[in-house]
GROMACS .gro file of C-alpha atoms in nm:
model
  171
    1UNK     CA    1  -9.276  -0.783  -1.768
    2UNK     CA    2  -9.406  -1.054  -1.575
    3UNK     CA    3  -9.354  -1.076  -1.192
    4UNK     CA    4  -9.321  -1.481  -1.072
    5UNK     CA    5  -9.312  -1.603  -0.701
    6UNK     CA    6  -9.025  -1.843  -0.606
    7UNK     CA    7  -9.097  -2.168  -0.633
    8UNK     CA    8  -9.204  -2.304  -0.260
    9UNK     CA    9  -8.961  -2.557  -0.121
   10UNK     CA   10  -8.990  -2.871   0.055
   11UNK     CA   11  -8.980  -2.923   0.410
   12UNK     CA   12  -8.680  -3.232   0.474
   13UNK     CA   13  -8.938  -3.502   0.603
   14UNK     CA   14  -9.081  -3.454   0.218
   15UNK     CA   15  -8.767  -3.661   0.042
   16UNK     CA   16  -8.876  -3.959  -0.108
   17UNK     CA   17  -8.797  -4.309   0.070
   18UNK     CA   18  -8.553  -4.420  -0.177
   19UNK     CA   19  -8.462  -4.076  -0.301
   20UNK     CA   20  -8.095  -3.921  -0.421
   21UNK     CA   21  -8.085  -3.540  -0.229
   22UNK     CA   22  -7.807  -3.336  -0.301
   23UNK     CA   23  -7.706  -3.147  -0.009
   24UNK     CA   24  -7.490  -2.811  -0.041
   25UNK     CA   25  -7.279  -2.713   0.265
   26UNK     CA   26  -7.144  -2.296   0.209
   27UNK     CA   27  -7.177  -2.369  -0.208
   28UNK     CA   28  -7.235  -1.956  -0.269
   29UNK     CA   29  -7.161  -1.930  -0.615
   30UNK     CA   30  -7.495  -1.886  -0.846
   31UNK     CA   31  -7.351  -2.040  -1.124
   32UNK     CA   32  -7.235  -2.329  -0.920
   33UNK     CA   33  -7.589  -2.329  -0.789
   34UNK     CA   34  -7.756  -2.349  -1.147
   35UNK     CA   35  -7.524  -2.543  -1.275
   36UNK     CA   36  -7.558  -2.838  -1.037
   37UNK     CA   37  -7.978  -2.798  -1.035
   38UNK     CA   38  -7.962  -2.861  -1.440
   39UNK     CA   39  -7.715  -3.141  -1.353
   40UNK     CA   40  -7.932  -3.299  -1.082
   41UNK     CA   41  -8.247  -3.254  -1.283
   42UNK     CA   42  -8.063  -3.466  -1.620
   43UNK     CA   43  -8.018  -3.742  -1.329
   44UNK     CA   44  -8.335  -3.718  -1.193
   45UNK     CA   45  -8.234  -3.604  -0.816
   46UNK     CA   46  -8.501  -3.575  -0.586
   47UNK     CA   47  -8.390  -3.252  -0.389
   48UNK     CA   48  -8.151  -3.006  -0.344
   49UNK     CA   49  -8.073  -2.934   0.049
   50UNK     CA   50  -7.905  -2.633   0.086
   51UNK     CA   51  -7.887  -2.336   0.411
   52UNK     CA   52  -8.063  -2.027   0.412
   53UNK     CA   53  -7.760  -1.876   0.491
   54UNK     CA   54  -7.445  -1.935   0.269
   55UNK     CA   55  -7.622  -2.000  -0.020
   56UNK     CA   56  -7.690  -1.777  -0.325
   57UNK     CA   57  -8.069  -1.675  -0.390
   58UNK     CA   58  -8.311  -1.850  -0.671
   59UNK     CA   59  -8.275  -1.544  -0.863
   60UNK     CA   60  -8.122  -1.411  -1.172
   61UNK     CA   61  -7.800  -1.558  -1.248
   62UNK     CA   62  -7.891  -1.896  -1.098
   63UNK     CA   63  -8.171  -1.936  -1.292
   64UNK     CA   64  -8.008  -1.866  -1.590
   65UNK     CA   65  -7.689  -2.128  -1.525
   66UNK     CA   66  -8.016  -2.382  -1.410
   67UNK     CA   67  -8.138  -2.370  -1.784
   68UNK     CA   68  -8.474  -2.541  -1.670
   69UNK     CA   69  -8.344  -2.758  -1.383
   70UNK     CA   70  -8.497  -2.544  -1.118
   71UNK     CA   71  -8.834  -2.628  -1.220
   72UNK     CA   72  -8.745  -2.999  -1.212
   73UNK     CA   73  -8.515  -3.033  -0.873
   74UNK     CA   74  -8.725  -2.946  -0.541
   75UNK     CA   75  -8.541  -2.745  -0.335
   76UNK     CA   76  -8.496  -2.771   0.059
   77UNK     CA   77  -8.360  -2.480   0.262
   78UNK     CA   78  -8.288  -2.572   0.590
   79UNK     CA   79  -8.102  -2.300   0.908
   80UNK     CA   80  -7.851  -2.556   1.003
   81UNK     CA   81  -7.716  -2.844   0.797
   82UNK     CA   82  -7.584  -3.025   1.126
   83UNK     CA   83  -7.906  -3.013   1.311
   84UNK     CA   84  -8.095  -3.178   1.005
   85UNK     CA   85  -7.813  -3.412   0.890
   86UNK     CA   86  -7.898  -3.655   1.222
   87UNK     CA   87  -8.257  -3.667   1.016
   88UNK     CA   88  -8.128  -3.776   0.728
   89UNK     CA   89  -7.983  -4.061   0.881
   90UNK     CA   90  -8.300  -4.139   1.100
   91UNK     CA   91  -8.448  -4.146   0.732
   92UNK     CA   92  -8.210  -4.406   0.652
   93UNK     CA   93  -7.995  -4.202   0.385
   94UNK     CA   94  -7.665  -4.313   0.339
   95UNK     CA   95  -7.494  -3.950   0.393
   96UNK     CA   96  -7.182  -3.914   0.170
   97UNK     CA   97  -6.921  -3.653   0.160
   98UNK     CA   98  -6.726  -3.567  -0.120
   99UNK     CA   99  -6.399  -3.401  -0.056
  100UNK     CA  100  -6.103  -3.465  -0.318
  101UNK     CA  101  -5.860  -3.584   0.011
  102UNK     CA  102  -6.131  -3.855   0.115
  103UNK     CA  103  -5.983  -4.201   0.218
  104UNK     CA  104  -6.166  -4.400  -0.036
  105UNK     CA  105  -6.297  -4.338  -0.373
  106UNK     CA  106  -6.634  -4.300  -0.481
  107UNK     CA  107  -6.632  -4.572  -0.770
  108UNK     CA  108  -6.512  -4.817  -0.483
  109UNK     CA  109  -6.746  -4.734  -0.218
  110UNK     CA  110  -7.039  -4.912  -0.132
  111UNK     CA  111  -7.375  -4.658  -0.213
  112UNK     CA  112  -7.754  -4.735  -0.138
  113UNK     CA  113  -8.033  -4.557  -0.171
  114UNK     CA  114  -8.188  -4.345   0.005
  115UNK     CA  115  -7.856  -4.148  -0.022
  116UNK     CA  116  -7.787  -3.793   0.014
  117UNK     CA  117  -7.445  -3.681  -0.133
  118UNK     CA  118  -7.312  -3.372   0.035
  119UNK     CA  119  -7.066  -3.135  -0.148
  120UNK     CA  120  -6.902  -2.798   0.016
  121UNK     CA  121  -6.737  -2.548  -0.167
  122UNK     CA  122  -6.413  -2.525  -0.271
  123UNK     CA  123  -6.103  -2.488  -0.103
  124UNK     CA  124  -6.207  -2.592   0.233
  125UNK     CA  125  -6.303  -2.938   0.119
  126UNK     CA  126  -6.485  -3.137   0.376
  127UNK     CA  127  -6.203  -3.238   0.620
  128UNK     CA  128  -6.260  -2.991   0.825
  129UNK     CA  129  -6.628  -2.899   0.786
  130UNK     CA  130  -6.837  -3.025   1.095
  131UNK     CA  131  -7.085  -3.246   0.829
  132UNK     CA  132  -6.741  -3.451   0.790
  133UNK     CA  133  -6.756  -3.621   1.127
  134UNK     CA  134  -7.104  -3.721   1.083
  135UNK     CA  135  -7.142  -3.842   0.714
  136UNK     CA  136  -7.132  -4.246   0.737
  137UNK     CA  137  -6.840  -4.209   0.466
  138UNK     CA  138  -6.607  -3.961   0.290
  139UNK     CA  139  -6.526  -4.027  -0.057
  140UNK     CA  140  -6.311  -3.889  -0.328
  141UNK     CA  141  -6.278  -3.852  -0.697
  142UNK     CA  142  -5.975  -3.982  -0.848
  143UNK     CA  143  -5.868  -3.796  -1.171
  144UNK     CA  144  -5.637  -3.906  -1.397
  145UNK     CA  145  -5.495  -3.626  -1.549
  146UNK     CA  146  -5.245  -3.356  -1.385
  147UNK     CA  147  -5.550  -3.157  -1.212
  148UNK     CA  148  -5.664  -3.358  -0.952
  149UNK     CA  149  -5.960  -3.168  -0.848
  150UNK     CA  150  -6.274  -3.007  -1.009
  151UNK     CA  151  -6.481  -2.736  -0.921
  152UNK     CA  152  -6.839  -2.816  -0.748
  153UNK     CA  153  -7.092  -2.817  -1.023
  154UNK     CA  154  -6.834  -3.065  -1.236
  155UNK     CA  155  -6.780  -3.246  -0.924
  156UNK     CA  156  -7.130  -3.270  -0.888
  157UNK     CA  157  -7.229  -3.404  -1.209
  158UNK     CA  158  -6.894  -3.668  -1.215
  159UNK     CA  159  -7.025  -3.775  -0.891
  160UNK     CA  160  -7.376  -3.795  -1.027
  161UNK     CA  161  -7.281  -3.992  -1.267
  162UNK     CA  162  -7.080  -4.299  -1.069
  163UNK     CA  163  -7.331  -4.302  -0.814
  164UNK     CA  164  -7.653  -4.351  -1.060
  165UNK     CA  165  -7.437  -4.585  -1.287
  166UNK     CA  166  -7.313  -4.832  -1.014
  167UNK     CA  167  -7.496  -5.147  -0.917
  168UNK     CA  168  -7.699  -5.161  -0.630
  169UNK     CA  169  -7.531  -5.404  -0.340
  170UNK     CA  170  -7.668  -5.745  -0.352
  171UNK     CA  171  -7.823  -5.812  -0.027
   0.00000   0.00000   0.00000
């Protein structure tokens, strides 16, 4: 048997200056959890921001769906998302929330870094979450096929993946 400490987190003012954060807003599943820490470690995020509340603990099951990313993803655990979201954007991150009824999409909007991409789980979306009137924009994923919606750790990593790939603005 071996007994290990959690890994210590990372206070908010610690995010790198050009850094990617993912930010979770009520994401409880661990599986979710571990699944989107391997995700954000294969695209080299810089943090995961999530509440103490509402979220699942660094234990057991999460670790397990992780598969390695929670060594490689700081984590940030914050009390209140909206009290620390108006430091993001003194930090200068572009603070994007995905919610699959946003008015754009995400492969048309216009990302920089540093950028912080917020997801919240499930059914609620973020249309009515608080974090959705202060994000700088709301995007959405447009899915071809008959299901037009994904679950948060797929989300996540589709997301991931359109953000990282797209050019950075001229300018």
């Amino acid at each position: 048997m071996l007994e290990a400490r959690p890994l210590a987190p990372i206070d908010l003012s610690e995010l790198p200056a050009q850094g990617l954060a993912i930010v979770l807003d009520q994401v409880t599943d661990p599986h979710n959890v571990g699944a989107i820490l391997r995700t954000a470690a294969a695209f080299a995020v810089d943090a995961l921001v999530t509440t103490e509340r509402h979220s699942p603990e660094f234990t057991g099951a999460l670790t397990k769906s992780a598969s390695g990313g929670l060594e490689h993803v700081p984590i940030c655990s914050v009390v209140n998302l909206r009290a620390h979201w108006g430091k993001l954007g003194e930090a200068g991150y572009l603070r994007v929330g995905l919610d699959s009824g946003g008015p754009a999409t995400l492969q048309a909007a216009v990302l920089s870094r540093p950028m912080a991409l917020v997801l919240r789980r499930g059914r609620q979306g973020m249309a009515g979450a608080s974090l959705a009137r202060i994000c700088d924009i709301l995007v959405r994923l447009d899915m071809p096929g008959a299901i037009k919606s994904l679950n948060v750790s797929n989300a996540c990593a589709v997301a991931l993946s359109i953000a990282t790939m797209k050019p950075a603005p001229a300018g």
